[in-house]
Amino acid sequence: MSTNKKDQAHEDNFENLEEALGRTEQYIEKNQKKLTFIALAVIIVSVGIFSYQKYYKAPMELNAQAEMFQAQRYFEVDSFNLAINGDGNYDGFLDIMDNFGSTEAGNLAAYYTGISYLHLGEYQNAINYLEDFSSSDFILSTLAKAAIGDAYMELGNNEKAASNYMAASSVNTNNFTTPIYLQKAGIAYEMMGNYKDALAAYETIEKDFKKSSEARDIEKYITRAKLNLK
């Protein structure tokens, strides 16, 4: 390309840039009020979110945690009715959920309530509250799923029990809890007459969790499932 052509190209690009900038300026001039409103709206929303987090949600979280202290103490000493309903002076987990449901502590109260009902033999209530609980903590998520499985077993719903045990076994695979829940799932499958899936659960323990305590006598479970498959 000759020097003249290069110069011409540069001039054309410059003109195009000037034209684009001109159009942008015109748009800003015509829509100045609208753009100012949008900018203010963004600022207001940002400030609102910050204020909500700092001045409302954070103090509420602290209040919820403080309110839960006595209920947790009752839970730890197996006083489950007091943990759930309170003692007249301190709120129980049910009131904490009502008053602080949007907080992490309020969510955790649902877990404690479900486990408390499980210990009290109120299995459907246990399921209801544990299913309302959600957490990014894999340990609590695993325990909640397994507890739902226990409640369904007590209610005689072996299919849902097995499903929850299998879910619990896969939340965080490890040598301690996974074989426990696989074995429970296998037993639930056997109670359904589903010996194929029971055998698969038992053989997973034998193959992948050899060092677990469940693996020590898993052969008898495997043999029983195989005999029932014939």
mmCIF file of C-alpha atoms in Angstrom:
data_model
loop_
_atom_site.group_PDB
_atom_site.id
_atom_site.type_symbol
_atom_site.label_atom_id
_atom_site.label_comp_id
_atom_site.label_asym_id
_atom_site.label_seq_id
_atom_site.Cartn_x
_atom_site.Cartn_y
_atom_site.Cartn_z
ATOM 1 C CA MET A 1 0.000 0.000 0.000
ATOM 2 C CA SER A 2 1.393 3.428 -0.954
ATOM 3 C CA THR A 3 1.982 6.188 1.590
ATOM 4 C CA ASN A 4 -0.906 8.215 0.133
ATOM 5 C CA LYS A 5 -3.276 5.260 0.497
ATOM 6 C CA LYS A 6 -2.151 4.705 4.086
ATOM 7 C CA ASP A 7 -2.675 8.373 4.875
ATOM 8 C CA GLN A 8 -6.115 8.243 3.283
ATOM 9 C CA ALA A 9 -7.014 5.183 5.320
ATOM 10 C CA HIS A 10 -5.936 6.893 8.528
ATOM 11 C CA GLU A 11 -7.969 9.964 7.620
ATOM 12 C CA ASP A 12 -11.026 7.788 6.903
ATOM 13 C CA ASN A 13 -10.657 6.003 10.235
ATOM 14 C CA PHE A 14 -10.289 9.312 12.020
ATOM 15 C CA GLU A 15 -13.383 10.667 10.324
ATOM 16 C CA ASN A 16 -15.325 7.519 11.258
ATOM 17 C CA LEU A 17 -14.201 7.884 14.857
ATOM 18 C CA GLU A 18 -15.180 11.542 14.925
ATOM 19 C CA GLU A 19 -18.566 10.640 13.469
ATOM 20 C CA ALA A 20 -19.108 7.933 16.079
ATOM 21 C CA LEU A 21 -18.110 10.282 18.896
ATOM 22 C CA GLY A 22 -20.420 12.899 17.495
ATOM 23 C CA ARG A 23 -23.341 10.477 17.500
ATOM 24 C CA THR A 24 -22.517 9.478 21.065
ATOM 25 C CA GLU A 25 -22.474 13.118 22.172
ATOM 26 C CA GLN A 26 -25.788 13.731 20.453
ATOM 27 C CA TYR A 27 -27.315 10.678 22.155
ATOM 28 C CA ILE A 28 -26.072 11.807 25.555
ATOM 29 C CA GLU A 29 -27.431 15.329 24.999
ATOM 30 C CA LYS A 30 -30.836 14.023 23.913
ATOM 31 C CA ASN A 31 -31.081 11.453 26.698
ATOM 32 C CA GLN A 32 -29.270 13.268 29.473
ATOM 33 C CA LYS A 33 -32.190 13.152 31.878
ATOM 34 C CA LYS A 34 -32.795 9.455 31.259
ATOM 35 C CA LEU A 35 -29.106 8.565 31.687
ATOM 36 C CA THR A 36 -28.888 10.641 34.850
ATOM 37 C CA PHE A 37 -31.939 8.842 36.225
ATOM 38 C CA ILE A 38 -30.408 5.436 35.408
ATOM 39 C CA ALA A 39 -27.114 6.379 37.070
ATOM 40 C CA LEU A 40 -28.938 7.600 40.167
ATOM 41 C CA ALA A 41 -31.052 4.440 40.264
ATOM 42 C CA VAL A 42 -27.913 2.265 40.155
ATOM 43 C CA ILE A 43 -26.360 4.296 42.984
ATOM 44 C CA ILE A 44 -29.544 4.123 45.079
ATOM 45 C CA VAL A 45 -29.841 0.347 44.612
ATOM 46 C CA SER A 46 -26.156 -0.175 45.497
ATOM 47 C CA VAL A 47 -26.453 1.960 48.621
ATOM 48 C CA GLY A 48 -29.682 0.193 49.526
ATOM 49 C CA ILE A 49 -28.107 -3.250 49.257
ATOM 50 C CA PHE A 50 -25.114 -2.153 51.325
ATOM 51 C CA SER A 51 -27.348 -0.598 53.979
ATOM 52 C CA TYR A 52 -29.601 -3.661 54.111
ATOM 53 C CA GLN A 53 -26.630 -5.987 54.583
ATOM 54 C CA LYS A 54 -24.846 -3.835 57.175
ATOM 55 C CA TYR A 55 -27.631 -2.223 59.162
ATOM 56 C CA TYR A 56 -30.457 -4.781 58.932
ATOM 57 C CA LYS A 57 -29.351 -8.280 57.969
ATOM 58 C CA ALA A 58 -26.079 -8.444 59.927
ATOM 59 C CA PRO A 59 -27.653 -7.278 63.242
ATOM 60 C CA MET A 60 -30.606 -9.610 62.666
ATOM 61 C CA GLU A 61 -28.201 -12.525 62.161
ATOM 62 C CA LEU A 62 -26.476 -11.705 65.447
ATOM 63 C CA ASN A 63 -29.831 -11.440 67.248
ATOM 64 C CA ALA A 64 -30.943 -14.800 65.822
ATOM 65 C CA GLN A 65 -27.734 -16.473 66.958
ATOM 66 C CA ALA A 66 -28.145 -15.025 70.452
ATOM 67 C CA GLU A 67 -31.780 -16.193 70.607
ATOM 68 C CA MET A 68 -30.774 -19.715 69.550
ATOM 69 C CA PHE A 69 -28.249 -20.184 72.340
ATOM 70 C CA GLN A 70 -30.654 -21.583 74.946
ATOM 71 C CA ALA A 71 -32.539 -23.729 72.436
ATOM 72 C CA GLN A 72 -29.240 -25.289 71.365
ATOM 73 C CA ARG A 73 -28.386 -25.975 75.005
ATOM 74 C CA TYR A 74 -31.687 -27.829 75.434
ATOM 75 C CA PHE A 75 -31.001 -29.758 72.224
ATOM 76 C CA GLU A 76 -27.555 -30.808 73.470
ATOM 77 C CA VAL A 77 -29.018 -32.332 76.642
ATOM 78 C CA ASP A 78 -31.850 -34.096 74.739
ATOM 79 C CA SER A 79 -34.591 -31.782 76.048
ATOM 80 C CA PHE A 80 -36.163 -31.744 72.620
ATOM 81 C CA ASN A 81 -39.604 -30.381 73.545
ATOM 82 C CA LEU A 82 -38.012 -27.374 75.233
ATOM 83 C CA ALA A 83 -35.623 -26.962 72.317
ATOM 84 C CA ILE A 84 -38.532 -26.853 69.874
ATOM 85 C CA ASN A 85 -41.069 -24.835 71.847
ATOM 86 C CA GLY A 86 -39.017 -22.803 74.322
ATOM 87 C CA ASP A 87 -39.430 -22.616 78.092
ATOM 88 C CA GLY A 88 -41.454 -19.426 78.517
ATOM 89 C CA ASN A 89 -38.363 -17.311 79.047
ATOM 90 C CA TYR A 90 -36.390 -18.275 75.964
ATOM 91 C CA ASP A 91 -37.673 -18.946 72.469
ATOM 92 C CA GLY A 92 -37.517 -22.397 70.944
ATOM 93 C CA PHE A 93 -36.501 -23.239 67.410
ATOM 94 C CA LEU A 94 -40.049 -22.768 66.055
ATOM 95 C CA ASP A 95 -40.221 -19.146 67.234
ATOM 96 C CA ILE A 96 -36.697 -18.493 65.963
ATOM 97 C CA MET A 97 -37.735 -19.716 62.520
ATOM 98 C CA ASP A 98 -40.793 -17.451 62.604
ATOM 99 C CA ASN A 99 -38.866 -14.394 63.762
ATOM 100 C CA PHE A 100 -35.600 -14.873 61.907
ATOM 101 C CA GLY A 101 -36.510 -17.101 58.974
ATOM 102 C CA SER A 102 -34.441 -15.105 56.476
ATOM 103 C CA THR A 103 -31.203 -15.557 58.426
ATOM 104 C CA GLU A 104 -28.679 -18.404 58.419
ATOM 105 C CA ALA A 105 -29.531 -19.047 62.063
ATOM 106 C CA GLY A 106 -33.223 -19.259 61.177
ATOM 107 C CA ASN A 107 -32.412 -21.776 58.479
ATOM 108 C CA LEU A 108 -30.278 -23.790 60.910
ATOM 109 C CA ALA A 109 -33.188 -23.803 63.352
ATOM 110 C CA ALA A 110 -35.140 -25.827 60.775
ATOM 111 C CA TYR A 111 -32.420 -28.494 60.910
ATOM 112 C CA TYR A 112 -32.464 -28.613 64.718
ATOM 113 C CA THR A 113 -36.268 -28.773 64.717
ATOM 114 C CA GLY A 114 -36.293 -31.674 62.274
ATOM 115 C CA ILE A 115 -33.723 -33.658 64.255
ATOM 116 C CA SER A 116 -35.596 -32.914 67.489
ATOM 117 C CA TYR A 117 -38.857 -34.227 66.027
ATOM 118 C CA LEU A 118 -37.015 -37.323 64.802
ATOM 119 C CA HIS A 119 -35.893 -38.056 68.371
ATOM 120 C CA LEU A 120 -39.436 -37.470 69.635
ATOM 121 C CA GLY A 121 -40.848 -39.977 67.142
ATOM 122 C CA GLU A 122 -42.781 -37.342 65.179
ATOM 123 C CA TYR A 123 -41.422 -38.544 61.876
ATOM 124 C CA GLN A 124 -43.550 -36.579 59.415
ATOM 125 C CA ASN A 125 -42.769 -33.339 61.239
ATOM 126 C CA ALA A 126 -39.098 -34.300 61.122
ATOM 127 C CA ILE A 127 -39.298 -34.764 57.354
ATOM 128 C CA ASN A 128 -41.154 -31.486 56.832
ATOM 129 C CA TYR A 129 -38.589 -29.363 58.655
ATOM 130 C CA LEU A 130 -35.524 -31.192 57.380
ATOM 131 C CA GLU A 131 -36.740 -30.782 53.804
ATOM 132 C CA ASP A 132 -37.095 -27.028 54.446
ATOM 133 C CA PHE A 133 -33.474 -26.893 55.530
ATOM 134 C CA SER A 134 -30.772 -26.152 52.940
ATOM 135 C CA SER A 135 -27.074 -25.577 53.437
ATOM 136 C CA SER A 136 -23.830 -25.322 51.517
ATOM 137 C CA ASP A 137 -22.210 -27.154 54.432
ATOM 138 C CA PHE A 138 -21.815 -30.694 53.069
ATOM 139 C CA ILE A 139 -21.717 -32.246 56.567
ATOM 140 C CA LEU A 140 -25.072 -30.770 57.597
ATOM 141 C CA SER A 141 -26.561 -31.497 54.161
ATOM 142 C CA THR A 142 -25.480 -35.123 54.489
ATOM 143 C CA LEU A 143 -26.840 -35.466 58.015
ATOM 144 C CA ALA A 144 -30.158 -33.899 57.008
ATOM 145 C CA LYS A 145 -30.606 -36.267 54.047
ATOM 146 C CA ALA A 146 -29.744 -39.286 56.179
ATOM 147 C CA ALA A 147 -32.135 -38.158 58.925
ATOM 148 C CA ILE A 148 -34.934 -37.840 56.352
ATOM 149 C CA GLY A 149 -34.090 -41.403 55.312
ATOM 150 C CA ASP A 150 -34.351 -42.553 58.940
ATOM 151 C CA ALA A 151 -37.740 -40.867 59.307
ATOM 152 C CA TYR A 152 -39.081 -42.493 56.143
ATOM 153 C CA MET A 153 -37.817 -45.883 57.341
ATOM 154 C CA GLU A 154 -39.743 -45.418 60.579
ATOM 155 C CA LEU A 155 -42.846 -44.547 58.557
ATOM 156 C CA GLY A 156 -42.417 -47.679 56.442
ATOM 157 C CA ASN A 157 -41.706 -45.788 53.230
ATOM 158 C CA ASN A 158 -38.648 -47.803 52.255
ATOM 159 C CA GLU A 159 -38.478 -46.399 48.729
ATOM 160 C CA LYS A 160 -38.049 -42.804 49.907
ATOM 161 C CA ALA A 161 -35.761 -43.957 52.692
ATOM 162 C CA ALA A 162 -33.450 -45.658 50.188
ATOM 163 C CA SER A 163 -33.526 -42.607 47.913
ATOM 164 C CA ASN A 164 -32.477 -40.280 50.732
ATOM 165 C CA TYR A 165 -29.787 -42.642 51.989
ATOM 166 C CA MET A 166 -28.318 -42.841 48.486
ATOM 167 C CA ALA A 167 -28.433 -39.045 48.234
ATOM 168 C CA ALA A 168 -26.679 -38.772 51.608
ATOM 169 C CA SER A 169 -24.001 -41.224 50.477
ATOM 170 C CA SER A 170 -23.135 -39.082 47.473
ATOM 171 C CA VAL A 171 -23.122 -35.582 49.007
ATOM 172 C CA ASN A 172 -19.531 -35.939 50.103
ATOM 173 C CA THR A 173 -17.920 -39.300 49.425
ATOM 174 C CA ASN A 174 -15.706 -40.401 52.309
ATOM 175 C CA ASN A 175 -14.664 -43.541 54.177
ATOM 176 C CA PHE A 176 -16.793 -42.813 57.237
ATOM 177 C CA THR A 177 -20.321 -41.723 56.338
ATOM 178 C CA THR A 178 -20.652 -43.024 52.768
ATOM 179 C CA PRO A 179 -20.508 -46.763 53.652
ATOM 180 C CA ILE A 180 -22.919 -46.200 56.558
ATOM 181 C CA TYR A 181 -25.542 -44.712 54.261
ATOM 182 C CA LEU A 182 -24.899 -47.236 51.498
ATOM 183 C CA GLN A 183 -25.544 -50.030 53.972
ATOM 184 C CA LYS A 184 -28.737 -48.346 55.191
ATOM 185 C CA ALA A 185 -29.842 -47.913 51.570
ATOM 186 C CA GLY A 186 -29.116 -51.586 50.916
ATOM 187 C CA ILE A 187 -31.273 -52.639 53.865
ATOM 188 C CA ALA A 188 -34.101 -50.370 52.677
ATOM 189 C CA TYR A 189 -33.841 -51.871 49.176
ATOM 190 C CA GLU A 190 -34.023 -55.390 50.637
ATOM 191 C CA MET A 191 -37.150 -54.471 52.591
ATOM 192 C CA MET A 192 -38.673 -53.429 49.265
ATOM 193 C CA GLY A 193 -37.622 -56.722 47.671
ATOM 194 C CA ASN A 194 -35.235 -54.817 45.416
ATOM 195 C CA TYR A 195 -32.253 -57.132 45.856
ATOM 196 C CA LYS A 196 -30.512 -55.938 42.705
ATOM 197 C CA ASP A 197 -30.021 -52.395 44.016
ATOM 198 C CA ALA A 198 -29.300 -53.740 47.505
ATOM 199 C CA LEU A 199 -26.515 -55.893 46.086
ATOM 200 C CA ALA A 200 -25.102 -52.934 44.150
ATOM 201 C CA ALA A 201 -24.962 -50.851 47.348
ATOM 202 C CA TYR A 202 -23.269 -53.625 49.309
ATOM 203 C CA GLU A 203 -20.767 -54.373 46.559
ATOM 204 C CA THR A 204 -19.846 -50.676 46.400
ATOM 205 C CA ILE A 205 -18.921 -50.877 50.084
ATOM 206 C CA GLU A 206 -16.860 -54.016 49.452
ATOM 207 C CA LYS A 207 -15.072 -52.536 46.445
ATOM 208 C CA ASP A 208 -14.584 -48.852 47.328
ATOM 209 C CA PHE A 209 -14.616 -48.738 51.136
ATOM 210 C CA LYS A 210 -12.567 -51.753 52.174
ATOM 211 C CA LYS A 211 -11.212 -50.066 55.305
ATOM 212 C CA SER A 212 -14.607 -49.058 56.699
ATOM 213 C CA SER A 213 -16.192 -50.888 59.631
ATOM 214 C CA GLU A 214 -19.178 -51.720 57.393
ATOM 215 C CA ALA A 215 -16.878 -53.611 55.027
ATOM 216 C CA ARG A 216 -15.850 -56.065 57.758
ATOM 217 C CA ASP A 217 -19.080 -58.042 57.599
ATOM 218 C CA ILE A 218 -20.487 -56.846 54.278
ATOM 219 C CA GLU A 219 -19.973 -60.286 52.741
ATOM 220 C CA LYS A 220 -22.977 -61.680 54.633
ATOM 221 C CA TYR A 221 -25.150 -58.885 53.231
ATOM 222 C CA ILE A 222 -23.858 -59.587 49.730
ATOM 223 C CA THR A 223 -24.507 -63.318 50.110
ATOM 224 C CA ARG A 224 -28.047 -62.697 51.376
ATOM 225 C CA ALA A 225 -28.857 -60.352 48.492
ATOM 226 C CA LYS A 226 -27.430 -62.820 45.939
ATOM 227 C CA LEU A 227 -29.446 -65.709 47.378
ATOM 228 C CA ASN A 228 -32.647 -63.681 47.161
ATOM 229 C CA LEU A 229 -31.879 -62.730 43.557
ATOM 230 C CA LYS A 230 -31.924 -66.396 42.460
#
